[in-house]
Amino acid sequence: NAGVTQTPKFQVLKTGQSMTLQCAQDMNHEYMSWYRQDPGMGLRLIHYSVGAGITDQGEVPNGYNVSRSTTEDFPLRLLSAAPSQTSVYFCASSSTWTGYDQPQHFGDGTRLSIL
Amino acid sequence: SQQGEEDPQALSIQEGENATMNCSYKTSINNLQWYRQNSGRGLVHLILIRSNEREKHSGRLRVTLDTSKKSSSLLITASRAADTASYFCASNRGQGAQKLVFGQGTRLTINP
């Protein structure tokens, strides 16, 4: 059981480049989300999705786009990379978004450096 | 902004000792969750306590919640080297259920 799979694990970009971070889950989870983790800041929510075709903004959405065409996949797009987007990005999923007691399952992260 | 504040930021103890980490939050919550993060890995869910609960146990873990003080604590008893990790609290304010707000984490080191 793979759980939540993120690719790539590491990436270096130049300022202004664009890229897509991939996230896939094989648990048929309804809810998926993206966080960024910066030193001393904990995790901050970027975007989330409560089902295929439905996405919404989190706490720090600027500079990122998401879409969810299938239940399994939730890619995160950096439109024009900036050094401030250097971070570790985590994708997470949960079986439902209406159940308050559902734990979130995390991938192992993508470590992104913007030069 | 982050709702959770964790204390201490770092904790180093000897194997076999107990480790206590604290978390404070600012607004009312539906539940509070604790996660562990090993170096270079994603977060793993440890335990969840609902707002109407005061204490919960899971193996060597004990979580308490004081909603009047807006605080929670995680106790790990009889610590092991494998418990070395960062520990995060996450509050669920019930807004869309799964929009967790994470604290900054406590880095726990267990010395053999």
mmCIF file of C-alpha atoms in Angstrom:
data_model
loop_
_atom_site.group_PDB
_atom_site.id
_atom_site.type_symbol
_atom_site.label_atom_id
_atom_site.label_comp_id
_atom_site.label_asym_id
_atom_site.label_seq_id
_atom_site.Cartn_x
_atom_site.Cartn_y
_atom_site.Cartn_z
ATOM 1 C CA ASN A 1 0.000 0.000 0.000
ATOM 2 C CA ALA A 2 1.834 3.104 -1.267
ATOM 3 C CA GLY A 3 -0.287 5.725 0.549
ATOM 4 C CA VAL A 4 0.641 9.243 -0.575
ATOM 5 C CA THR A 5 3.397 9.465 -3.173
ATOM 6 C CA GLN A 6 5.184 12.691 -4.022
ATOM 7 C CA THR A 7 7.537 13.298 -6.920
ATOM 8 C CA PRO A 8 10.170 14.509 -7.315
ATOM 9 C CA LYS A 9 11.886 14.212 -3.921
ATOM 10 C CA PHE A 10 14.361 16.980 -4.708
ATOM 11 C CA GLN A 11 14.354 19.796 -7.250
ATOM 12 C CA VAL A 12 16.478 22.849 -7.963
ATOM 13 C CA LEU A 13 15.006 25.622 -10.071
ATOM 14 C CA LYS A 14 16.116 28.980 -11.326
ATOM 15 C CA THR A 15 14.096 32.085 -10.546
ATOM 16 C CA GLY A 16 11.290 32.476 -13.052
ATOM 17 C CA GLN A 17 11.049 28.827 -14.027
ATOM 18 C CA SER A 18 7.831 26.917 -13.626
ATOM 19 C CA MET A 19 7.279 23.370 -12.491
ATOM 20 C CA THR A 20 4.694 20.939 -11.207
ATOM 21 C CA LEU A 21 4.989 18.953 -8.010
ATOM 22 C CA GLN A 22 3.135 15.679 -8.274
ATOM 23 C CA CYS A 23 1.016 14.049 -5.590
ATOM 24 C CA ALA A 24 -0.909 10.805 -5.871
ATOM 25 C CA GLN A 25 -2.796 8.763 -3.303
ATOM 26 C CA ASP A 26 -4.140 5.246 -3.689
ATOM 27 C CA MET A 27 -6.529 5.238 -0.729
ATOM 28 C CA ASN A 28 -9.547 6.733 -2.549
ATOM 29 C CA HIS A 29 -9.384 9.705 -0.201
ATOM 30 C CA GLU A 30 -11.773 12.572 -0.730
ATOM 31 C CA TYR A 31 -9.653 15.328 0.799
ATOM 32 C CA MET A 32 -6.176 16.344 -0.384
ATOM 33 C CA SER A 33 -4.016 19.281 0.541
ATOM 34 C CA TRP A 34 -0.638 20.908 0.041
ATOM 35 C CA TYR A 35 1.510 22.385 2.797
ATOM 36 C CA ARG A 36 4.858 24.078 2.847
ATOM 37 C CA GLN A 37 7.252 23.644 5.740
ATOM 38 C CA ASP A 38 9.783 26.333 6.504
ATOM 39 C CA PRO A 39 12.253 26.400 9.413
ATOM 40 C CA GLY A 40 10.607 27.682 12.571
ATOM 41 C CA MET A 41 7.240 28.109 10.841
ATOM 42 C CA GLY A 42 5.616 24.713 11.116
ATOM 43 C CA LEU A 43 3.385 23.683 8.201
ATOM 44 C CA ARG A 44 1.248 26.179 6.343
ATOM 45 C CA LEU A 45 -1.664 25.255 4.114
ATOM 46 C CA ILE A 46 -1.298 26.320 0.476
ATOM 47 C CA HIS A 47 -4.332 24.810 -1.302
ATOM 48 C CA TYR A 48 -6.762 22.029 -0.641
ATOM 49 C CA SER A 49 -9.393 19.976 -2.441
ATOM 50 C CA VAL A 50 -12.524 18.310 -1.093
ATOM 51 C CA GLY A 51 -13.069 16.204 -4.219
ATOM 52 C CA ALA A 52 -12.402 15.952 -7.931
ATOM 53 C CA GLY A 53 -13.051 19.296 -9.587
ATOM 54 C CA ILE A 54 -13.197 21.252 -6.305
ATOM 55 C CA THR A 55 -10.251 23.246 -4.953
ATOM 56 C CA ASP A 56 -9.826 26.179 -2.613
ATOM 57 C CA GLN A 57 -7.124 28.411 -1.206
ATOM 58 C CA GLY A 58 -5.393 27.929 2.079
ATOM 59 C CA GLU A 59 -3.278 30.305 4.124
ATOM 60 C CA VAL A 60 -0.458 30.963 1.617
ATOM 61 C CA PRO A 61 -1.810 30.415 -1.940
ATOM 62 C CA ASN A 62 0.006 33.181 -3.832
ATOM 63 C CA GLY A 63 2.313 31.911 -6.569
ATOM 64 C CA TYR A 64 0.746 28.447 -6.672
ATOM 65 C CA ASN A 65 -2.013 26.807 -8.704
ATOM 66 C CA VAL A 66 -3.756 23.493 -8.219
ATOM 67 C CA SER A 67 -6.280 21.377 -10.033
ATOM 68 C CA ARG A 68 -7.897 18.069 -9.298
ATOM 69 C CA SER A 69 -9.189 16.194 -12.282
ATOM 70 C CA THR A 70 -9.192 12.779 -10.575
ATOM 71 C CA THR A 71 -9.634 11.532 -7.015
ATOM 72 C CA GLU A 72 -6.078 10.185 -6.983
ATOM 73 C CA ASP A 73 -4.011 13.123 -8.201
ATOM 74 C CA PHE A 74 -3.512 16.639 -6.866
ATOM 75 C CA PRO A 75 -0.599 18.441 -8.582
ATOM 76 C CA LEU A 76 0.808 21.735 -7.346
ATOM 77 C CA ARG A 77 2.094 24.189 -9.949
ATOM 78 C CA LEU A 78 4.615 26.928 -9.353
ATOM 79 C CA LEU A 79 3.910 29.536 -11.981
ATOM 80 C CA SER A 80 7.120 31.573 -11.820
ATOM 81 C CA ALA A 81 9.499 30.343 -9.134
ATOM 82 C CA ALA A 82 10.861 32.840 -6.619
ATOM 83 C CA PRO A 83 13.563 32.330 -3.956
ATOM 84 C CA SER A 84 10.854 32.800 -1.277
ATOM 85 C CA GLN A 85 9.319 29.549 -2.473
ATOM 86 C CA THR A 86 12.366 27.569 -1.386
ATOM 87 C CA SER A 87 10.819 25.127 1.054
ATOM 88 C CA VAL A 88 9.796 21.560 1.699
ATOM 89 C CA TYR A 89 6.382 20.788 0.239
ATOM 90 C CA PHE A 90 4.099 18.126 1.661
ATOM 91 C CA CYS A 91 0.985 16.631 0.193
ATOM 92 C CA ALA A 92 -1.578 15.092 2.541
ATOM 93 C CA SER A 93 -4.865 13.270 2.189
ATOM 94 C CA SER A 94 -7.763 12.290 4.374
ATOM 95 C CA SER A 95 -10.643 9.924 3.771
ATOM 96 C CA THR A 96 -13.295 12.639 4.073
ATOM 97 C CA TRP A 97 -13.353 16.357 4.620
ATOM 98 C CA THR A 98 -16.567 16.352 6.591
ATOM 99 C CA GLY A 99 -15.320 13.955 9.251
ATOM 100 C CA TYR A 100 -13.612 15.942 11.967
ATOM 101 C CA ASP A 101 -11.815 12.948 13.401
ATOM 102 C CA GLN A 102 -10.016 11.775 10.295
ATOM 103 C CA PRO A 103 -6.212 11.851 10.486
ATOM 104 C CA GLN A 104 -4.236 13.165 7.576
ATOM 105 C CA HIS A 105 -1.766 10.956 5.726
ATOM 106 C CA PHE A 106 1.366 12.670 4.480
ATOM 107 C CA GLY A 107 3.800 12.012 1.675
ATOM 108 C CA ASP A 108 7.541 12.232 2.284
ATOM 109 C CA GLY A 109 7.835 15.677 0.759
ATOM 110 C CA THR A 110 9.527 17.483 -2.111
ATOM 111 C CA ARG A 111 12.574 19.555 -1.210
ATOM 112 C CA LEU A 112 12.613 22.537 -3.535
ATOM 113 C CA SER A 113 15.396 25.101 -3.900
ATOM 114 C CA ILE A 114 14.997 28.224 -6.001
ATOM 115 C CA LEU A 115 18.248 29.908 -7.041
ATOM 116 C CA SER B 1 -0.543 32.847 10.969
ATOM 117 C CA GLN B 2 0.204 29.778 13.004
ATOM 118 C CA GLN B 3 -2.292 29.125 15.732
ATOM 119 C CA GLY B 4 -0.236 26.627 17.667
ATOM 120 C CA GLU B 5 2.725 27.430 19.819
ATOM 121 C CA GLU B 6 4.822 24.556 21.072
ATOM 122 C CA ASP B 7 7.071 24.437 24.056
ATOM 123 C CA PRO B 8 9.884 23.634 24.308
ATOM 124 C CA GLN B 9 11.281 24.103 20.819
ATOM 125 C CA ALA B 10 13.892 21.455 21.557
ATOM 126 C CA LEU B 11 14.153 18.770 24.223
ATOM 127 C CA SER B 12 17.010 16.364 24.899
ATOM 128 C CA ILE B 13 16.623 13.529 27.423
ATOM 129 C CA GLN B 14 18.146 10.176 28.296
ATOM 130 C CA GLU B 15 16.664 6.947 27.043
ATOM 131 C CA GLY B 16 14.093 5.619 29.467
ATOM 132 C CA GLU B 17 13.063 9.051 30.746
ATOM 133 C CA ASN B 18 9.682 10.603 30.065
ATOM 134 C CA ALA B 19 9.281 13.446 27.573
ATOM 135 C CA THR B 20 6.612 16.121 27.844
ATOM 136 C CA MET B 21 5.758 18.576 25.094
ATOM 137 C CA ASN B 22 3.220 21.360 25.319
ATOM 138 C CA CYS B 23 1.029 23.070 22.768
ATOM 139 C CA SER B 24 -1.089 26.197 23.057
ATOM 140 C CA TYR B 25 -3.689 27.453 20.614
ATOM 141 C CA LYS B 26 -5.658 30.644 20.231
ATOM 142 C CA THR B 27 -9.207 29.890 19.127
ATOM 143 C CA SER B 28 -11.796 27.286 19.959
ATOM 144 C CA ILE B 29 -11.197 23.891 18.386
ATOM 145 C CA ASN B 30 -13.069 20.787 17.377
ATOM 146 C CA ASN B 31 -10.115 18.519 18.073
ATOM 147 C CA LEU B 32 -6.355 18.597 18.492
ATOM 148 C CA GLN B 33 -3.994 16.153 16.831
ATOM 149 C CA TRP B 34 -0.368 15.232 17.375
ATOM 150 C CA TYR B 35 1.979 14.193 14.591
ATOM 151 C CA ARG B 36 5.560 12.898 14.520
ATOM 152 C CA GLN B 37 8.090 13.722 11.815
ATOM 153 C CA ASN B 38 11.280 11.745 11.471
ATOM 154 C CA SER B 39 14.159 13.497 9.759
ATOM 155 C CA GLY B 40 13.601 13.757 6.027
ATOM 156 C CA ARG B 41 10.178 12.149 6.152
ATOM 157 C CA GLY B 42 6.546 13.180 6.165
ATOM 158 C CA LEU B 43 4.346 13.599 9.202
ATOM 159 C CA VAL B 44 2.759 10.584 10.829
ATOM 160 C CA HIS B 45 -0.451 10.854 12.829
ATOM 161 C CA LEU B 46 -0.050 9.789 16.469
ATOM 162 C CA ILE B 47 -3.199 10.610 18.375
ATOM 163 C CA LEU B 48 -6.310 12.799 18.266
ATOM 164 C CA ILE B 49 -8.200 14.246 21.211
ATOM 165 C CA ARG B 50 -11.632 15.779 20.845
ATOM 166 C CA SER B 51 -12.606 19.054 22.472
ATOM 167 C CA ASN B 52 -14.911 17.262 24.914
ATOM 168 C CA GLU B 53 -12.139 14.917 26.068
ATOM 169 C CA ARG B 54 -9.579 15.711 28.766
ATOM 170 C CA GLU B 55 -7.138 12.829 28.462
ATOM 171 C CA LYS B 56 -6.372 10.079 25.999
ATOM 172 C CA HIS B 57 -3.865 7.221 25.937
ATOM 173 C CA SER B 58 -2.278 5.245 23.141
ATOM 174 C CA GLY B 59 0.502 2.864 24.087
ATOM 175 C CA ARG B 60 3.296 4.975 25.608
ATOM 176 C CA LEU B 61 1.574 8.199 24.628
ATOM 177 C CA ARG B 62 -0.664 10.265 26.856
ATOM 178 C CA VAL B 63 -2.350 13.419 25.632
ATOM 179 C CA THR B 64 -4.196 15.924 27.755
ATOM 180 C CA LEU B 65 -6.365 18.817 26.665
ATOM 181 C CA ASP B 66 -7.383 21.839 28.711
ATOM 182 C CA THR B 67 -9.826 23.887 26.662
ATOM 183 C CA SER B 68 -10.103 26.555 29.374
ATOM 184 C CA LYS B 69 -6.390 27.252 29.003
ATOM 185 C CA LYS B 70 -6.346 26.433 25.281
ATOM 186 C CA SER B 71 -3.481 24.045 25.780
ATOM 187 C CA SER B 72 -2.517 20.420 25.265
ATOM 188 C CA SER B 73 0.388 18.262 26.301
ATOM 189 C CA LEU B 74 1.921 15.113 24.875
ATOM 190 C CA LEU B 75 3.721 12.760 27.249
ATOM 191 C CA ILE B 76 5.922 9.972 25.930
ATOM 192 C CA THR B 77 6.797 7.513 28.669
ATOM 193 C CA ALA B 78 9.881 5.297 28.824
ATOM 194 C CA SER B 79 11.454 6.996 25.828
ATOM 195 C CA ARG B 80 13.469 5.071 23.247
ATOM 196 C CA ALA B 81 16.083 6.148 20.732
ATOM 197 C CA ALA B 82 13.497 5.571 17.996
ATOM 198 C CA ASP B 83 11.347 8.340 19.506
ATOM 199 C CA THR B 84 13.904 10.897 18.306
ATOM 200 C CA ALA B 85 11.871 13.094 15.953
ATOM 201 C CA SER B 86 9.994 16.366 15.713
ATOM 202 C CA TYR B 87 6.519 16.466 17.200
ATOM 203 C CA PHE B 88 3.785 18.783 15.995
ATOM 204 C CA CYS B 89 0.397 19.646 17.360
ATOM 205 C CA ALA B 90 -2.352 20.531 14.907
ATOM 206 C CA SER B 91 -5.656 22.106 15.790
ATOM 207 C CA ASN B 92 -8.845 21.509 13.871
ATOM 208 C CA ARG B 93 -11.128 24.496 14.188
ATOM 209 C CA GLY B 94 -13.939 22.770 12.380
ATOM 210 C CA GLN B 95 -13.776 25.048 9.364
ATOM 211 C CA GLY B 96 -14.047 22.585 6.539
ATOM 212 C CA ALA B 97 -13.023 19.922 9.008
ATOM 213 C CA GLN B 98 -9.625 19.131 7.630
ATOM 214 C CA LYS B 99 -7.988 22.557 7.579
ATOM 215 C CA LEU B 100 -5.484 21.825 10.295
ATOM 216 C CA VAL B 101 -3.347 24.575 11.787
ATOM 217 C CA PHE B 102 0.054 23.305 12.843
ATOM 218 C CA GLY B 103 2.339 24.428 15.610
ATOM 219 C CA GLN B 104 6.023 25.038 15.080
ATOM 220 C CA GLY B 105 7.056 21.709 16.545
ATOM 221 C CA THR B 106 9.274 20.339 19.287
ATOM 222 C CA ARG B 107 12.506 18.649 18.320
ATOM 223 C CA LEU B 108 12.977 15.670 20.656
ATOM 224 C CA THR B 109 16.348 13.932 20.976
ATOM 225 C CA ILE B 110 16.681 10.723 22.963
ATOM 226 C CA ASN B 111 20.243 10.048 24.055
ATOM 227 C CA PRO B 112 21.319 6.415 24.539
#
